[in-house]
mmCIF file of C-alpha atoms in Angstrom:
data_model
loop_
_atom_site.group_PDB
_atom_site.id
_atom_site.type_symbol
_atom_site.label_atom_id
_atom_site.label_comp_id
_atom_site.label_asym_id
_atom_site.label_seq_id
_atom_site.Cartn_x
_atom_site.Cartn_y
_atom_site.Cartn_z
ATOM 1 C CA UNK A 1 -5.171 7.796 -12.617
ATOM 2 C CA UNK A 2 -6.947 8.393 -9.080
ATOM 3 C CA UNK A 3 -4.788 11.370 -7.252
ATOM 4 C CA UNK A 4 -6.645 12.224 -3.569
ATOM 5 C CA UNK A 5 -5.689 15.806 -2.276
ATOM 6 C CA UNK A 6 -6.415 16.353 1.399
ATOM 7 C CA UNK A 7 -6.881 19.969 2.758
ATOM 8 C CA UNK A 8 -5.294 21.060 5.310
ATOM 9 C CA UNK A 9 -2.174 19.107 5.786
ATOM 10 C CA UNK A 10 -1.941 20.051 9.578
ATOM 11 C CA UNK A 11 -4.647 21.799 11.224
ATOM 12 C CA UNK A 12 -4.576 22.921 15.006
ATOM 13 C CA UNK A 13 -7.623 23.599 17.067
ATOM 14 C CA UNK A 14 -8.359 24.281 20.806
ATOM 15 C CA UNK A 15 -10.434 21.524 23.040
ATOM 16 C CA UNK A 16 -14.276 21.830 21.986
ATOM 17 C CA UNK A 17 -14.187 22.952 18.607
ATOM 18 C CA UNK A 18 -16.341 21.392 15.881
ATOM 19 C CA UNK A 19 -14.067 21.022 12.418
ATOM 20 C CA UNK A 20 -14.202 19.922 9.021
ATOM 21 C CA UNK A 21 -11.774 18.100 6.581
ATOM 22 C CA UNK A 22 -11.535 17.885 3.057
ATOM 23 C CA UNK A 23 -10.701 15.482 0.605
ATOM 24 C CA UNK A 24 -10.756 15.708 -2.944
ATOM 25 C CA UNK A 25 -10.536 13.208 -5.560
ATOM 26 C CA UNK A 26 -10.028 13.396 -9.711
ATOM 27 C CA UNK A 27 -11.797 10.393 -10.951
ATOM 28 C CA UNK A 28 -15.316 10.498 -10.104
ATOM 29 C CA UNK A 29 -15.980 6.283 -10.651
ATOM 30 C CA UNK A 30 -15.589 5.234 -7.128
ATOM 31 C CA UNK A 31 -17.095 2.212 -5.546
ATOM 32 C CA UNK A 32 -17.326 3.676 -1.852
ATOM 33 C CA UNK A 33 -15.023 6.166 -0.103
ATOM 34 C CA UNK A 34 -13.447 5.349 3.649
ATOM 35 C CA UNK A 35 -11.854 7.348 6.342
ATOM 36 C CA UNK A 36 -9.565 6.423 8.573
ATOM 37 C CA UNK A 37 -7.565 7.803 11.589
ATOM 38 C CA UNK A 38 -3.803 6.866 11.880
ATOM 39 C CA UNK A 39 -2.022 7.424 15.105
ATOM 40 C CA UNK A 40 1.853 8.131 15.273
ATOM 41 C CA UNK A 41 3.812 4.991 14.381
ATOM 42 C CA UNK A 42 0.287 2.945 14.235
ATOM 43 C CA UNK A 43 -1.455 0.974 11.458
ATOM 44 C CA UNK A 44 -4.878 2.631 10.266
ATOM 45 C CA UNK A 45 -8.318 2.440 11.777
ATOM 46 C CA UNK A 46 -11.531 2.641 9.762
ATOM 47 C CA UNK A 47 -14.165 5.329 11.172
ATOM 48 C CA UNK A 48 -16.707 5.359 8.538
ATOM 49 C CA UNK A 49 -17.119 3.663 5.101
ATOM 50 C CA UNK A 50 -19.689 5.774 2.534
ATOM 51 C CA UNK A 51 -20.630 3.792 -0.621
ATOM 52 C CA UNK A 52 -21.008 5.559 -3.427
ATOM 53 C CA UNK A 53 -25.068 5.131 -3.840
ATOM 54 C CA UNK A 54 -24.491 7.036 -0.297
ATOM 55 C CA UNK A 55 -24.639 11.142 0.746
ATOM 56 C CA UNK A 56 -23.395 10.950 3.788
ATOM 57 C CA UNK A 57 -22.811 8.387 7.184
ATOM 58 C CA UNK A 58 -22.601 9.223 10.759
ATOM 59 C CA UNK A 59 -20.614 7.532 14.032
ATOM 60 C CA UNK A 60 -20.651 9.345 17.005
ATOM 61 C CA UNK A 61 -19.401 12.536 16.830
ATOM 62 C CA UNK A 62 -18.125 12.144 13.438
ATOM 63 C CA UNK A 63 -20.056 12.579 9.947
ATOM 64 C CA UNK A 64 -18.601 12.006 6.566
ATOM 65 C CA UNK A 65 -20.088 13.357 3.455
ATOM 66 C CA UNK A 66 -19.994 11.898 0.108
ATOM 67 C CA UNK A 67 -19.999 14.469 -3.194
ATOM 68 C CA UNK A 68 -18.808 11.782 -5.980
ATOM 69 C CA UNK A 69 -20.045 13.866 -9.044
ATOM 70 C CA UNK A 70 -17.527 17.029 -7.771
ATOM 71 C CA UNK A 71 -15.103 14.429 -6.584
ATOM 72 C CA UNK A 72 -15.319 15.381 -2.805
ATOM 73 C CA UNK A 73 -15.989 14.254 0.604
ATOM 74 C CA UNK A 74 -15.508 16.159 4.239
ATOM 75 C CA UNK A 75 -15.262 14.766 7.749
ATOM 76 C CA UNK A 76 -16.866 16.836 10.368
ATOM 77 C CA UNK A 77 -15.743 16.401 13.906
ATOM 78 C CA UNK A 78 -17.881 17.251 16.350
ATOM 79 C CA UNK A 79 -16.698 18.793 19.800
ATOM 80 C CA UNK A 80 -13.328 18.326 18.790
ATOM 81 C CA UNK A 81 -11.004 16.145 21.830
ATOM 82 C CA UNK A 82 -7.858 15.794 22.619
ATOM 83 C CA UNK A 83 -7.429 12.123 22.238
ATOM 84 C CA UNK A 84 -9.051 13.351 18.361
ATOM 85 C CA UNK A 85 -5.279 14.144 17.395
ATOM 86 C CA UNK A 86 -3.976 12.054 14.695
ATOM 87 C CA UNK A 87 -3.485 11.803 10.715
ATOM 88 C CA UNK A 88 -6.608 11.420 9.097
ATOM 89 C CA UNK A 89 -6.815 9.899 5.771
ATOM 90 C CA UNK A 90 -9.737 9.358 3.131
ATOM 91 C CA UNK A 91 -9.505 6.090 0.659
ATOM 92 C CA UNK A 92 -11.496 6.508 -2.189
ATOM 93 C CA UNK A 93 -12.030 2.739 -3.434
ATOM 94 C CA UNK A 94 -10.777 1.986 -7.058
ATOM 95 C CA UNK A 95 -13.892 1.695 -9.045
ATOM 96 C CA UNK A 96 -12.939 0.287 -12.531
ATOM 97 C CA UNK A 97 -11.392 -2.877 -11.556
ATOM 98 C CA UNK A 98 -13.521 -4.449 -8.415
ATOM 99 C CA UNK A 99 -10.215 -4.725 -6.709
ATOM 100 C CA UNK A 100 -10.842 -3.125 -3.560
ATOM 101 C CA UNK A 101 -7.873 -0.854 -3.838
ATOM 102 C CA UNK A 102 -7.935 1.967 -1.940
ATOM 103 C CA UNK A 103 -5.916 5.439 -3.586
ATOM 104 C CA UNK A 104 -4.828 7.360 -0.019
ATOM 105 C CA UNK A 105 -4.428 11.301 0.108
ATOM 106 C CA UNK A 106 -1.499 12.287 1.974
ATOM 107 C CA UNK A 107 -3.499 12.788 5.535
ATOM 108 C CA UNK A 108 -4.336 15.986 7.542
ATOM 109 C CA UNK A 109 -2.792 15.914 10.851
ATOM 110 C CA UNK A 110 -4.911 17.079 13.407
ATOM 111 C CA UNK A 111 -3.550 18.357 17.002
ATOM 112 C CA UNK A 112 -6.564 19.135 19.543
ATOM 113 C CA UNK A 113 -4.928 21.387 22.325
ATOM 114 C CA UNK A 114 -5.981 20.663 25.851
ATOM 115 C CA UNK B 1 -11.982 -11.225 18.424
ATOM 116 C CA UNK B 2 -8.611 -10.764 17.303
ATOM 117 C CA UNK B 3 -8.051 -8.057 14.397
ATOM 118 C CA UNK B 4 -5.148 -8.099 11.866
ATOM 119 C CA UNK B 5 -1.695 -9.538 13.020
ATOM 120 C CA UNK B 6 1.457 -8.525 11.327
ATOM 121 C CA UNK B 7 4.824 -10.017 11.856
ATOM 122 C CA UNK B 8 7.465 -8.793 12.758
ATOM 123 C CA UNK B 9 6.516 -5.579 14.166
ATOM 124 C CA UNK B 10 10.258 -3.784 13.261
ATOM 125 C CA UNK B 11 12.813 -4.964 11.594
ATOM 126 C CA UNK B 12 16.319 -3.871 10.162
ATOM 127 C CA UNK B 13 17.768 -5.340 7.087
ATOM 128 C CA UNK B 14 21.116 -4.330 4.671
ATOM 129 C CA UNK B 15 20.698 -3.633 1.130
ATOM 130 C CA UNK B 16 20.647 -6.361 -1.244
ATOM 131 C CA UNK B 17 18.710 -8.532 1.352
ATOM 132 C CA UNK B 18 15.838 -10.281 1.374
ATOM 133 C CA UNK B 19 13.005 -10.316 4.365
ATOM 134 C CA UNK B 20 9.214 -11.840 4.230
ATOM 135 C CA UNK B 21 6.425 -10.400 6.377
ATOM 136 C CA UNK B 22 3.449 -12.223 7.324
ATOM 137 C CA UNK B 23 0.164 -11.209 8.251
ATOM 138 C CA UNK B 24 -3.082 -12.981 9.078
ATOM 139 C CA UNK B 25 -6.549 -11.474 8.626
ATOM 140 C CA UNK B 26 -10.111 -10.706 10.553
ATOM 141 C CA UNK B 27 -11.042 -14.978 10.797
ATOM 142 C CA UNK B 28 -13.565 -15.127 8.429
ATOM 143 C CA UNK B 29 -12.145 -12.771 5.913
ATOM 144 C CA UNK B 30 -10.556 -14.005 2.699
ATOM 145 C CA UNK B 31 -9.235 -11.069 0.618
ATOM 146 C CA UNK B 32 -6.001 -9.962 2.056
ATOM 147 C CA UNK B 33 -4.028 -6.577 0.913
ATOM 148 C CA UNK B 34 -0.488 -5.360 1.574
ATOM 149 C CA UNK B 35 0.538 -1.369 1.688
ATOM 150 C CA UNK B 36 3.474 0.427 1.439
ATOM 151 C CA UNK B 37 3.577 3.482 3.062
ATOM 152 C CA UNK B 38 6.501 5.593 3.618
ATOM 153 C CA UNK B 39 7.129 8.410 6.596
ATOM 154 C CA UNK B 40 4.951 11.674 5.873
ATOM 155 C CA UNK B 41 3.122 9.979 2.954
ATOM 156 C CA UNK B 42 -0.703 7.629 2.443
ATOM 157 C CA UNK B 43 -0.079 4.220 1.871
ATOM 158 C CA UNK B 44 0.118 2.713 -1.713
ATOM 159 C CA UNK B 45 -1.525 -0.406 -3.314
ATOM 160 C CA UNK B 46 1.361 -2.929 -3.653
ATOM 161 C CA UNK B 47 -1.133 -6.242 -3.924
ATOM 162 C CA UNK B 48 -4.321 -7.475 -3.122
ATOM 163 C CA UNK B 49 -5.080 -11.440 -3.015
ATOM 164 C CA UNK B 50 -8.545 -13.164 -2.725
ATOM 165 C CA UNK B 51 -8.854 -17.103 -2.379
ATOM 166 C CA UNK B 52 -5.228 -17.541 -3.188
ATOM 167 C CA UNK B 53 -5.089 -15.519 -5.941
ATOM 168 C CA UNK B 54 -3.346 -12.570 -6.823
ATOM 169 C CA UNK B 55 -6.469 -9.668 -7.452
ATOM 170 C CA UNK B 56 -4.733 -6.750 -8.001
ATOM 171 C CA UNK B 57 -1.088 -5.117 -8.257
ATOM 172 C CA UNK B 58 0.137 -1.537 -7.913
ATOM 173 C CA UNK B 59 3.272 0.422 -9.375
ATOM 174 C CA UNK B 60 5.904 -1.846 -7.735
ATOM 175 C CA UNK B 61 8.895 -3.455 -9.467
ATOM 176 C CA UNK B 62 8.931 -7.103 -9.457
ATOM 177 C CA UNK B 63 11.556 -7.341 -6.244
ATOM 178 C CA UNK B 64 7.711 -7.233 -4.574
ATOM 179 C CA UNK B 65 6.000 -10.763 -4.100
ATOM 180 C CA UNK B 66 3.355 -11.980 -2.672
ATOM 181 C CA UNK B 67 1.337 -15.382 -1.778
ATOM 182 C CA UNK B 68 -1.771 -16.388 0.523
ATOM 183 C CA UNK B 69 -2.084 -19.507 1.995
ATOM 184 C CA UNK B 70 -5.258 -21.565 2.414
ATOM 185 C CA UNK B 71 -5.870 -20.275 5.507
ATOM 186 C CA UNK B 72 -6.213 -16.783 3.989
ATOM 187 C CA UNK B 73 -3.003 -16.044 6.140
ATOM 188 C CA UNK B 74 -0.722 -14.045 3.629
ATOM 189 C CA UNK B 75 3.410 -13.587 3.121
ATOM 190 C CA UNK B 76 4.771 -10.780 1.254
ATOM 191 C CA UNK B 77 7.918 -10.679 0.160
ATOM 192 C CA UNK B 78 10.909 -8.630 -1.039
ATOM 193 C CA UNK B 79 13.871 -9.046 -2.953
ATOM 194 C CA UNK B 80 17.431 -7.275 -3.459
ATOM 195 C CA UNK B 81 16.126 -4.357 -0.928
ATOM 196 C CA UNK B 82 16.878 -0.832 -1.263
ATOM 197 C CA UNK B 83 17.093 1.812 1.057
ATOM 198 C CA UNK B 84 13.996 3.395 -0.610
ATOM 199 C CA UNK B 85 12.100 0.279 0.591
ATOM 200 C CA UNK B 86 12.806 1.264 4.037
ATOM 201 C CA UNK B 87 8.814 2.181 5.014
ATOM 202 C CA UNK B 88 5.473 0.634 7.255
ATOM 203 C CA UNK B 89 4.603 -1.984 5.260
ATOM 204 C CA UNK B 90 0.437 -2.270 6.502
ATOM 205 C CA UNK B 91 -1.558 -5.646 5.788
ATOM 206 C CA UNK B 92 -5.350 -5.346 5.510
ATOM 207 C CA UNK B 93 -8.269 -8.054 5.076
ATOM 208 C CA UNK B 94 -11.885 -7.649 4.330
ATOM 209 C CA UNK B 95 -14.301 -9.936 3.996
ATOM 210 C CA UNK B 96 -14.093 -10.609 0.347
ATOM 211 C CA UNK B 97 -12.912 -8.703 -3.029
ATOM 212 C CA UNK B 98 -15.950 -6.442 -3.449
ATOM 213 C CA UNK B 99 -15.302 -2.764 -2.956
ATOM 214 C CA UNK B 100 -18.511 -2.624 -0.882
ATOM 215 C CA UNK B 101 -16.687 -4.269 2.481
ATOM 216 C CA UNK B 102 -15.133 -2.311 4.626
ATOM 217 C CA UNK B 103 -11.437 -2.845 4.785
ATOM 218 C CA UNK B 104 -9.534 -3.674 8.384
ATOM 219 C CA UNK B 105 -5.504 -2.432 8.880
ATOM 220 C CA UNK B 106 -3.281 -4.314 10.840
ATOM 221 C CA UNK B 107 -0.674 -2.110 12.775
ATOM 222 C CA UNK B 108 1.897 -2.779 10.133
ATOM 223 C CA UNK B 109 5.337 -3.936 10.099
ATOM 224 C CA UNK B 110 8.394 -1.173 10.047
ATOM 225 C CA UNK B 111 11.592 -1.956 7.644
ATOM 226 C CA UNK B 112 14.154 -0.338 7.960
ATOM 227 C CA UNK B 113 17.131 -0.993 5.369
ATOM 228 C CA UNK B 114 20.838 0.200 6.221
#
């Protein structure tokens, strides 16, 4: 059974700075891996989808990196922003069954202080 | 072009009722999934349906139904509620069942069961 750790849970971080999340996974057959951003109250919005034939895939100020043999991935946030504050969640997609299920992590919550 | 629409947007029920959300996906897309996720957690799997048919099914007891129309439009629905059910329920479409697509999140519906 797929279990998705994110670390942190809540992470903090003055205007400007660049970060880095981490996600962690247990089973290793993914078909791709997406992160999304969730704002309080809000449904989910996709930032960057890595298949699994991928390393890593960039948007902006964000990059997301793809590890599937050690079961990890990281979003790095560039020049970190206020409006950046918000739950951020990584979906590996269920591998075995071609159902496009997604397995969520619990979300980091990121606050970016003016 | 319009993204995924969930109806209704909140909604309160009492236990032992019943209550059937809709959503519609991306035009264009066929596979439609529903979510459950509840306050300070990542949304679980409940269903996912592709050209009418049900694709996929997570850990929920069989008070959980669901149906998609042939418009790809999609109802789920809930039986003899609890107040455990109380949650965001989140629709999301993609463009078909591969895991390869990336996958679109409406902005959900909130339950609320007294």
């Amino acid at each position: 059974k797929q279990e998705v750790t994110q670390i942190p849970a809540a992470l903090s971080v003055p205007e400007g700075e660049n970060l880095v999340l981490n996600c962690s996974f247990t089973d290793s057959a993914i078909y791709n891996l997406q992160w999304f951003r969730q704002d309080p109250g809000k449904g989910l919005t996709s930032l960057l989808l890595i298949q699994s034939s991928q390393r890593e895939q960039t948007s902006g100020r964000l990059n997301a990196s793809l590890d599937k043999s050690s079961g990890r991935s990281t979003l790095y946030i560039a020049a970190s922003q206020p409006g950046d504050s918000a739950t951020y969640l990584c979906a590996p997609g269920e591998g075995s069954s071609n159902t496009g299920k997604l397995i969520f992590g619990q979300g980091t919550t990121l606050q970016v202080k003016p | 072009d319009a993204g995924v629409t969930q109806s209704p947007t909140h909604l309160i029920k009492t236990r032992g009722q019943h209550v059937t959300l809709r959503c519609s996906p991306i035009s264009g897309h066929k596979s439609v999934s529903w979510y459950q996720q509840v306050l300070g957690q990542g949304p679980q799997f409940i269903f996912q349906y592709y050209e009418k048919e049900e694709r996929g099914r997570g850990n929920f007891p069989d008070r959980f139904s669901a149906r998609q129309f042939p418009n790809y439009s999609s109802e789920l629905n809930v039986n003899a509620l609890l107040l455990g059910d109380s949650a965001l329920y989140l629709c999301a479409s993609s463009l078909n069942r591969a895991s390869g697509n990336t996958i679109y999140f409406g902005e959900g519906s909130w339950l609320t069961v007294v």
